[in-house]
Short mmCIF file of C-alpha atoms in Angstrom, two decimals:
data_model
loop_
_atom_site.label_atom_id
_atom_site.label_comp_id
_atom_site.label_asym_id
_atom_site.label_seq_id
_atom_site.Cartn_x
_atom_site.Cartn_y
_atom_site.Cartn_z
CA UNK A 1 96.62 -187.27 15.97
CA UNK A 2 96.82 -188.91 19.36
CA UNK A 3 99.49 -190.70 20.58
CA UNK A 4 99.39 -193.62 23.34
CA UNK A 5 102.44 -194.89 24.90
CA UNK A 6 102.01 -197.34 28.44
CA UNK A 7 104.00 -199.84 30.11
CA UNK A 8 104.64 -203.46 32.12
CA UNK A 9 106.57 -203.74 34.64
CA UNK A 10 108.80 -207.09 34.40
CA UNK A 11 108.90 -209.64 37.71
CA UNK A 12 110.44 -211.80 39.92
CA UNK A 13 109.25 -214.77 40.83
CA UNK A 14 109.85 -215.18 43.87
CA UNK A 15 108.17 -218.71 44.70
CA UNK A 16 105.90 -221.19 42.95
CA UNK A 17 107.63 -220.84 39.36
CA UNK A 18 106.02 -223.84 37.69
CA UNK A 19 102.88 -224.15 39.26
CA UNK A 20 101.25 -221.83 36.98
CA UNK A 21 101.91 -224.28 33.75
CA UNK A 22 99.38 -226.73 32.45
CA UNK A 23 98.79 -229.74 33.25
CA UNK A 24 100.01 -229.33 36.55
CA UNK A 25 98.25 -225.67 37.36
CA UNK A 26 94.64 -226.53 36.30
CA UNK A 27 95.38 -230.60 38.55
CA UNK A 28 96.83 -229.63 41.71
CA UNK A 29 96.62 -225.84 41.08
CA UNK A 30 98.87 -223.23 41.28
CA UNK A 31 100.76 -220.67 43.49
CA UNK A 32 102.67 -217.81 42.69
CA UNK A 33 104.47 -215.75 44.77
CA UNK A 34 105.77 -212.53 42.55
CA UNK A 35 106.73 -209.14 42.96
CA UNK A 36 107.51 -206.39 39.95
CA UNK A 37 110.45 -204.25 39.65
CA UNK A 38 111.50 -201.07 37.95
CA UNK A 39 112.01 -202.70 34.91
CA UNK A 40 109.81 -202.37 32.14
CA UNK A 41 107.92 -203.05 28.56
CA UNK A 42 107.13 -200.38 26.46
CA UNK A 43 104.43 -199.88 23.65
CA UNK A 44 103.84 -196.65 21.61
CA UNK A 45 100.93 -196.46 19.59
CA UNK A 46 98.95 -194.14 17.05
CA UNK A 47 96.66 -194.72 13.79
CA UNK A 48 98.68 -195.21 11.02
CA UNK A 49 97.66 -193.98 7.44
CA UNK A 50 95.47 -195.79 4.55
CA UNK A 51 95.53 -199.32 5.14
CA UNK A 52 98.92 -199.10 6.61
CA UNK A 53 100.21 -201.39 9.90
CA UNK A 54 103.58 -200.38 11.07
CA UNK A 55 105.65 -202.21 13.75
CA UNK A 56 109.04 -201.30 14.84
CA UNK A 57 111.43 -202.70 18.02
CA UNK A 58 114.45 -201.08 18.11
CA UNK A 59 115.87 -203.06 21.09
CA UNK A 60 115.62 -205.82 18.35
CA UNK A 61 116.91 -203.74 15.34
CA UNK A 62 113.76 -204.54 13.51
CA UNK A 63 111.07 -202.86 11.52
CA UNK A 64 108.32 -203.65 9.56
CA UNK A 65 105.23 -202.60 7.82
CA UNK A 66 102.25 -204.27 5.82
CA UNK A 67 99.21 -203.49 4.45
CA UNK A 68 95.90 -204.91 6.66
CA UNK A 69 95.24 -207.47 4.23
CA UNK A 70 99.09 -208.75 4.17
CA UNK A 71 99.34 -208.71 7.84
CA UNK A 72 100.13 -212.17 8.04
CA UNK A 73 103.67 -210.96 6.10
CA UNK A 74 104.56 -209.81 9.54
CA UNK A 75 104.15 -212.68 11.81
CA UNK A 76 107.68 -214.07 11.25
CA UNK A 77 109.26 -211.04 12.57
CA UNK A 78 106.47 -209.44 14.88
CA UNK A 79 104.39 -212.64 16.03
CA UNK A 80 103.82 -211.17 19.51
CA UNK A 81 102.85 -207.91 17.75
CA UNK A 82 100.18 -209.36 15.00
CA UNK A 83 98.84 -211.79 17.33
CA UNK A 84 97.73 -208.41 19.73
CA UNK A 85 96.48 -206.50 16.89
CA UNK A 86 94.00 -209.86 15.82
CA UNK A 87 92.75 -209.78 19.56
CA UNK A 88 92.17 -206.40 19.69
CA UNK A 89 90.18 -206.38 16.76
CA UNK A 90 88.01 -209.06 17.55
CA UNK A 91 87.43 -208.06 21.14
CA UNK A 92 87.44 -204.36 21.12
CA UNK A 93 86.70 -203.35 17.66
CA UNK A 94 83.86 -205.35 16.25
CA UNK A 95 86.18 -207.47 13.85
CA UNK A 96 87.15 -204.12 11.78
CA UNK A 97 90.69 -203.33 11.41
CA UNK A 98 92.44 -200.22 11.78
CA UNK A 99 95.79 -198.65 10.39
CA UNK A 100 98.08 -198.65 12.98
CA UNK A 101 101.69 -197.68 13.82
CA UNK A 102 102.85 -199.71 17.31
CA UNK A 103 106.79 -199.23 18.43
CA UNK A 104 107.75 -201.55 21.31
CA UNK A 105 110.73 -201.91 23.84
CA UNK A 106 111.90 -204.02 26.96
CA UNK A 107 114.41 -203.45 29.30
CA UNK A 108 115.68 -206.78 29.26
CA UNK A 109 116.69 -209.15 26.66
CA UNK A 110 114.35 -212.32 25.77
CA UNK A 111 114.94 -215.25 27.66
CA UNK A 112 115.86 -213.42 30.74
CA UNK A 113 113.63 -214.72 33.36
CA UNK A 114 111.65 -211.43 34.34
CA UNK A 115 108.34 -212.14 32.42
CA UNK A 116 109.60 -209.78 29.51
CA UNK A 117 107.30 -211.48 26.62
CA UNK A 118 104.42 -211.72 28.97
CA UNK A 119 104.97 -208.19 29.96
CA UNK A 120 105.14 -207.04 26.41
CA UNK A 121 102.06 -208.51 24.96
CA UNK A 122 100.45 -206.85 28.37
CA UNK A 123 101.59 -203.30 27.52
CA UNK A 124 100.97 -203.93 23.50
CA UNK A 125 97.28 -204.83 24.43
CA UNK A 126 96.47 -201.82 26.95
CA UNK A 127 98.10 -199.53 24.50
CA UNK A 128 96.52 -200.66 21.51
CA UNK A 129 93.22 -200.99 23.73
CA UNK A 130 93.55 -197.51 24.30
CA UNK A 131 94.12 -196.36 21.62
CA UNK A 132 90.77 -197.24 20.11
CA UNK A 133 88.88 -196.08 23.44
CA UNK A 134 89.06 -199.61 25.28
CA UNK A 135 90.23 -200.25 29.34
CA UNK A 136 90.26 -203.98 30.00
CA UNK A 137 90.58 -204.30 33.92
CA UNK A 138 93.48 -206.07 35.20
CA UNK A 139 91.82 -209.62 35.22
CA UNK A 140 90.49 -209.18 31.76
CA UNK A 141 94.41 -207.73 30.89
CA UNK A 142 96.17 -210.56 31.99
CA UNK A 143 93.52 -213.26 30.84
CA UNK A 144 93.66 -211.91 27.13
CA UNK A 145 97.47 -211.51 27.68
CA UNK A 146 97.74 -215.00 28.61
CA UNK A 147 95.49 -216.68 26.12
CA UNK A 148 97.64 -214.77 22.90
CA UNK A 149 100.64 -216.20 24.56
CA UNK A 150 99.22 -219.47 25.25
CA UNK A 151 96.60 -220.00 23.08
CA UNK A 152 96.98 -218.11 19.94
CA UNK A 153 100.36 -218.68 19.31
CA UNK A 154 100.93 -222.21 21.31
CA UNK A 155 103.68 -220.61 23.46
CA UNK A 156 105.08 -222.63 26.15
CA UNK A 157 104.52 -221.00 29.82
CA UNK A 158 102.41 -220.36 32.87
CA UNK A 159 99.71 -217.33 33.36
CA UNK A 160 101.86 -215.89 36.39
CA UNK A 161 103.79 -213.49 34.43
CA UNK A 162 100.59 -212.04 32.78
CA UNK A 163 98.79 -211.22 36.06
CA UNK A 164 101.95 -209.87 37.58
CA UNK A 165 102.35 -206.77 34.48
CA UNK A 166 98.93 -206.22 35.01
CA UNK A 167 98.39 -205.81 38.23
CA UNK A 168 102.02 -204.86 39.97
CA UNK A 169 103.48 -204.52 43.30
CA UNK A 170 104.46 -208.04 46.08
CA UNK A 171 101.38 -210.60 45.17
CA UNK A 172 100.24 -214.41 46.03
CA UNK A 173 98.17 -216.06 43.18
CA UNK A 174 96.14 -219.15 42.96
CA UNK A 175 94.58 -221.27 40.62
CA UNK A 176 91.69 -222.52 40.29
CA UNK A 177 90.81 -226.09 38.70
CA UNK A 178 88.46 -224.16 36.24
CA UNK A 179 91.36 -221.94 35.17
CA UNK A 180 90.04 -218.81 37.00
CA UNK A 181 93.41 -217.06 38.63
CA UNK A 182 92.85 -214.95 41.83
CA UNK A 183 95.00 -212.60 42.51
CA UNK A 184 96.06 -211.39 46.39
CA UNK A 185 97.61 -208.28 46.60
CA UNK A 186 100.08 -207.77 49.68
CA UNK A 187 100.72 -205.64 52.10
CA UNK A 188 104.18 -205.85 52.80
CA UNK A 189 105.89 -203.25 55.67
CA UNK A 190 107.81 -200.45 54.16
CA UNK A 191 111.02 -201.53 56.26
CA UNK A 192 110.99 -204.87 55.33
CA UNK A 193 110.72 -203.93 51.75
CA UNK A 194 113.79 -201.13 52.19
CA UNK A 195 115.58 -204.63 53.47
CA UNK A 196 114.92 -206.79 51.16
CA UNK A 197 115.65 -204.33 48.50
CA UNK A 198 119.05 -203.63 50.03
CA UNK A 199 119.95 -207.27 50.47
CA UNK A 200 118.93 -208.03 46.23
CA UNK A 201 121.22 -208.64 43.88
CA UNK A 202 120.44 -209.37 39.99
CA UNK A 203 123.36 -211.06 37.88
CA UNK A 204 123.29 -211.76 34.35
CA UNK A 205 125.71 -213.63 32.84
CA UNK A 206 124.73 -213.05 29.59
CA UNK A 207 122.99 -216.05 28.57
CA UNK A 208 119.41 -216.06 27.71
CA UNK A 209 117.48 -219.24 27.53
CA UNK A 210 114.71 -220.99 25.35
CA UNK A 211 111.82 -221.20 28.30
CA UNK A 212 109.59 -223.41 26.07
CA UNK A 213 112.50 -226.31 26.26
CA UNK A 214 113.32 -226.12 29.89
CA UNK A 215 108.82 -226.09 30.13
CA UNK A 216 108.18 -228.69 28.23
CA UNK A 217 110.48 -231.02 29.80
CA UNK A 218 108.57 -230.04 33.23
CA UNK A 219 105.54 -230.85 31.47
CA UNK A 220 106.12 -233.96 30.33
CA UNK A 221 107.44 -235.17 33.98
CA UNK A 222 104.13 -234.02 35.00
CA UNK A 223 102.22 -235.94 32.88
CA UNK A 224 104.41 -238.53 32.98
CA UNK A 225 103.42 -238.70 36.80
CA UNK A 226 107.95 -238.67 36.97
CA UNK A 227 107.69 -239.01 41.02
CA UNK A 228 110.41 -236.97 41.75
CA UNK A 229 109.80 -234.21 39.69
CA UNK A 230 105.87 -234.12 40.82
CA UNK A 231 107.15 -234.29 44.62
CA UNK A 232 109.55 -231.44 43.98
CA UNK A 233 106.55 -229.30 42.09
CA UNK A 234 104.20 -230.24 45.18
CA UNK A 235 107.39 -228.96 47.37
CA UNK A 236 107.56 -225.80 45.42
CA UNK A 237 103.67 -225.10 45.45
CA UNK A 238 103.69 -225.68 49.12
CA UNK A 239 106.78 -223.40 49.90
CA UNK A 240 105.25 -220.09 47.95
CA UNK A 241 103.05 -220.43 50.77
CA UNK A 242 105.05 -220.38 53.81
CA UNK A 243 107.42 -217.85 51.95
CA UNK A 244 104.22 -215.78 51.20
CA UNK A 245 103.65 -215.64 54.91
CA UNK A 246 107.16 -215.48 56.12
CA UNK A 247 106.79 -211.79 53.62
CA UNK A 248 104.25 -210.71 55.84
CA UNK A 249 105.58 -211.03 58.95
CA UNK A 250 108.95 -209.32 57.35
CA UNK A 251 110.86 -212.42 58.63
CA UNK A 252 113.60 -211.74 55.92
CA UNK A 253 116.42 -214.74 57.20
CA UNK A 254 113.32 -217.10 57.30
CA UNK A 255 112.35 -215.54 53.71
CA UNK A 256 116.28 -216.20 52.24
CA UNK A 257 115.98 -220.23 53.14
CA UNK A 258 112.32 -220.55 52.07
CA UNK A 259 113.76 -219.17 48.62
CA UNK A 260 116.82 -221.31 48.85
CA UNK A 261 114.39 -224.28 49.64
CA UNK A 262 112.44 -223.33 46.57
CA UNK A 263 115.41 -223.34 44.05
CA UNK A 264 116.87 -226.63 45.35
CA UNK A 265 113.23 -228.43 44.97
CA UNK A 266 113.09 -226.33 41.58
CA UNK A 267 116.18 -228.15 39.96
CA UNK A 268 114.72 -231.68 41.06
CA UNK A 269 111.87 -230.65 38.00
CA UNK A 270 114.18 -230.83 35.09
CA UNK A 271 117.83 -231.72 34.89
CA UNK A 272 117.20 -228.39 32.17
CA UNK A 273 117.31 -226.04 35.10
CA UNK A 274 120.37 -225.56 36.13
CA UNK A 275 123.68 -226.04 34.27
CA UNK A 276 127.85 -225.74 35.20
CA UNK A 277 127.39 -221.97 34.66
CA UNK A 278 125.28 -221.46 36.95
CA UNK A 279 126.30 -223.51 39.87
CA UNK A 280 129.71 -221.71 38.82
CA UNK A 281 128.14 -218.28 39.40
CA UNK A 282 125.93 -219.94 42.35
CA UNK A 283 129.28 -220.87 44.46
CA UNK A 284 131.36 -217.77 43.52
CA UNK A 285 128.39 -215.74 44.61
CA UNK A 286 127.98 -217.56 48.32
CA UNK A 287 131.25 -217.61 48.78
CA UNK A 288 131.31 -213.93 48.63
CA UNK A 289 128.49 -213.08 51.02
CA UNK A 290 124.61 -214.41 49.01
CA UNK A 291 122.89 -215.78 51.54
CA UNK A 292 120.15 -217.65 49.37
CA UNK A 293 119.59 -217.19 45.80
CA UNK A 294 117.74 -219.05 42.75
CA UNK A 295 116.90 -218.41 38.95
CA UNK A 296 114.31 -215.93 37.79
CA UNK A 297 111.74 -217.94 35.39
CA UNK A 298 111.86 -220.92 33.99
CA UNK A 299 115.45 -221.68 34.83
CA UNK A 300 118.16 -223.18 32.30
CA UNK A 301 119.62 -219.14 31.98
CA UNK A 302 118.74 -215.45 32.51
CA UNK A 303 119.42 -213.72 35.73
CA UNK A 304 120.13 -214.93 39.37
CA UNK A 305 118.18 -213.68 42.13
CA UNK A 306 120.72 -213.63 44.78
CA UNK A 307 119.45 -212.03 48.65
CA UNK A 308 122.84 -210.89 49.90
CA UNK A 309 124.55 -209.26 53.50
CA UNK A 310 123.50 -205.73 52.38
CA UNK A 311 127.16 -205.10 53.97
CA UNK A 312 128.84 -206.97 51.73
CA UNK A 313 126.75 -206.25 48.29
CA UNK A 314 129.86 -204.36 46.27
CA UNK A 315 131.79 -207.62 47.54
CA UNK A 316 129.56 -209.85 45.86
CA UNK A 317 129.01 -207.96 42.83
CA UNK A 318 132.70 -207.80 42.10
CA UNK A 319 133.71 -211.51 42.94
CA UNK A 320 130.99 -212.46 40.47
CA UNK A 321 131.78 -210.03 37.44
CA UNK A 322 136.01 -210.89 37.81
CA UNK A 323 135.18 -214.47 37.86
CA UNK A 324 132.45 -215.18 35.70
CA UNK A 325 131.81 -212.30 33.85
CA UNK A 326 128.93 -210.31 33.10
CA UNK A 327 127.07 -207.63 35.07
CA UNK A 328 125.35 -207.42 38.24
CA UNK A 329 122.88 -204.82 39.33
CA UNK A 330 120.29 -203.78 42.33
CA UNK A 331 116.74 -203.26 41.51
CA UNK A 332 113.74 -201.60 43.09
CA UNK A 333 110.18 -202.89 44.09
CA UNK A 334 107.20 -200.91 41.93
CA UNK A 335 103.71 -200.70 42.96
CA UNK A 336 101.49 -200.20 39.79
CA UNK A 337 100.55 -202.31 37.27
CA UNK A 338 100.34 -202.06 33.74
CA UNK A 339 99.56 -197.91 32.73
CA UNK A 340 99.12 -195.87 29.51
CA UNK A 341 99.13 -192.45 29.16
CA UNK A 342 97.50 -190.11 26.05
CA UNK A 343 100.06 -187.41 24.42
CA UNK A 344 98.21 -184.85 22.32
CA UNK A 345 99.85 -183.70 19.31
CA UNK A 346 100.72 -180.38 20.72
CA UNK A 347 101.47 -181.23 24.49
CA UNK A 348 101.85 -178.13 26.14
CA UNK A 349 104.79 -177.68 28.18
CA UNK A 350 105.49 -179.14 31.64
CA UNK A 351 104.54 -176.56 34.65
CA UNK A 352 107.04 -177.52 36.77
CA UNK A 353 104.96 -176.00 39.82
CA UNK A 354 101.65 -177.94 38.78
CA UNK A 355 103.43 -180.93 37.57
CA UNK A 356 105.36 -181.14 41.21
CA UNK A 357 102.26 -180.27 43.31
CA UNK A 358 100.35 -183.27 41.36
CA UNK A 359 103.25 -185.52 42.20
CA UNK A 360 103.59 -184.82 45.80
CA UNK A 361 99.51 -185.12 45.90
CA UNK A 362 99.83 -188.57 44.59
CA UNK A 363 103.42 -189.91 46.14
CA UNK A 364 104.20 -193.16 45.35
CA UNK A 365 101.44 -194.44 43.90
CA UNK A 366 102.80 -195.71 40.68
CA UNK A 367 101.52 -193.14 38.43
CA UNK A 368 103.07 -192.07 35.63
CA UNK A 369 102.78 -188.25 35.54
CA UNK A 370 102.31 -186.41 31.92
CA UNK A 371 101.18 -182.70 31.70
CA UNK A 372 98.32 -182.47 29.40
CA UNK A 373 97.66 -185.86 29.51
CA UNK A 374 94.67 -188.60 29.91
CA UNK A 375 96.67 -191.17 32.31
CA UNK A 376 94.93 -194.89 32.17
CA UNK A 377 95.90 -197.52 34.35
CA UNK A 378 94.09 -201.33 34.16
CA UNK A 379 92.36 -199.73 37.47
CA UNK A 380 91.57 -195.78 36.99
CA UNK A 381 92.10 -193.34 34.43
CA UNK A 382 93.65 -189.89 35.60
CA UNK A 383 93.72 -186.23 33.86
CA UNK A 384 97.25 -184.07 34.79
CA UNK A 385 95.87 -180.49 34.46
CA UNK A 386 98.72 -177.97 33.07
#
């Protein structure tokens, strides 16, 4: 029996956070400037037995299975889950349903800024896509991912966190005012990505947030035409440009107070953006040596993006946990998208000699590497001879 596992690679956002929600995406359109990191969402699938569905997320301590026609039994626990399974069937599979056993993890808890939901239902679909001999593309990936967020299930967000999974690596994305979403892939020097991942901090001070409340209160300033808020969302839309181009150029000091700018004209779109912890964290922290830093996501909780004097990084790190508690860590850049790979059910072992010569044939090109196995990305599908 085969067995499909893949992954998503969680985000930053690094500018435009907001301009990707409705109404104000699809009126003024949006801009995104995002990059992914070496943090992840996991799916494992395989056909299940009978009429069986199985789902299981340890990272959540819970488990579940149903028979097809008492899926709907499983939506309190595994709405993310179900909600893939129904799209995949009436996309990929001609409306017929098909046992199946699907295991998921994230590195991050919910509510932590880095696009972990989004991510998720990205590396559920491609799994489960695969697993039934379906590749959506990346556009396709991310505009199915979005629409069983958005759509299906009415949750509250934007479509940047979607394209971001399913594409990977530093990009700028725009809107359209017919909903299309282009995506621009960058091209960003190697040194100026060795500095900025150097000078990045991530702190989490243990405190996840409810995105759809801090959303919806931007959305209704939006269509409340609230002109403060709408001049601040303008500000931010206009600033993921010049911060996009200030990337380019590898003007990192210019970068730190285009993000600074950005978070400052973020908290002007809801007073649910910011709160005493975080302004605690957000003083301790530039006291210490941050040179600019902001909230990943919607804001309101999760981790703080902090750009740092890569001299002083241990400085920071340790100021923030003895004052304020919980954990800060580096993080590296990734390249690739959303990938899954195919496990027989007898893999035969690794040869360390082929598996090495395949890896130093492909460097860095954000492939997972599997001997034995049928490797699919949202671009290109790859074979690892053993």
């Amino acid at each position: 029996m085969a067995i499909l596992r893949g992954r998503a690679p969680l985000r930053l956002g690094l500018g435009g956070g907001g301009t990707d929600v409705e109404p104000y995406s699809s009126q003024f359109g949006g801009r995104i400037l995002s990059v992914t990191i070496d943090k992840y969402a996991y799916a494992f699938a395989e056909r299940g037995t009978g009429d069986e569905i199985a789902f299981r997320s340890p990272d959540r301590d819970r488990a579940g299975q149903a028979s097809i026609d008492d899926l709907a039994s499983l939506e309190e626990d595994f709405p993310l889950h179900v909600a893939v399974y129904r799209r995949v069937i009436a996309e990929f599979n001609g409306g017929t349903p098909f046992p199946l056993q699907l295991a998921t993890q994230v590195d991050a808890p919910p509510g932590s800024g880095l696009g972990s939901s989004s991510a998720l239902v990205v590396a559920m679909l491609l799994t489960t896509c695969a697993l039934i001999g379906s590749s959506p593309g990346p556009y396709e990936l991310a505009r199915l991912a979005w629409e069983i967020e958005r759509v299906d299930l009415g949750m509250a967000g934007g479509w940047q966190d979607h394209y971001a999974a399913a594409f990977g690596g530093f990009n700028f994305m725009e809107s359209r005012p017919n909903g299309e979403v282009v995506v621009n892939p960058l091209r960003i020097r190697r040194e100026v990505i060795a500095e900025l991942e150097a000078s990045l901090l991530l702190y989490f001070g243990g405190v996840s947030r409810l995105s759809s409340e801090v959303i919806a209160d931007q959305q209704r300033n939006v269509v409340e035409r609230d002109a403060d808020a709408l001049a601040a969302t303008h500000s931010i839309c206009a600033e993921a440009l010049e911060m996009k181009d200030l990337l380019v150029v590898g003007d990192i000091p210019g970068f730190a107070d285009s993000l600074l700018r950005g978070w400052q004209a973020k908290k002007r779109t809801s007073t649910r953006i910011s709160n005493p912890a975080i302004e605690h964290a957000y003083q301790v922290a530039q006291s210490s040596g941050m040179v600019a830093g902001k909230v990943s996501g919607a804001g309101g909780g999760g981790f703080l993006m902090m750009i740092v004097d890569p001299r002083r990084r241990i400085e920071v790190a340790r100021s923030l946990e003895r004052e304020c508690g919980g954990s800060v860590a580096p993080c590296l850049f990734t390249k690739g998208g959303a990938v899954t790979w195919h496990i027989p059910e007898s893999t035969a072992p690794v040869r360390r000699g082929v598996a090495d010569a395949v890896a130093s044939a492909l460097g860095n090109a954000g492939i997972l590497l599997c001997a034995g196995c049928v490797l699919a990305t949202s671009h290109s599908t790859w074979r690892v001879p053993v």
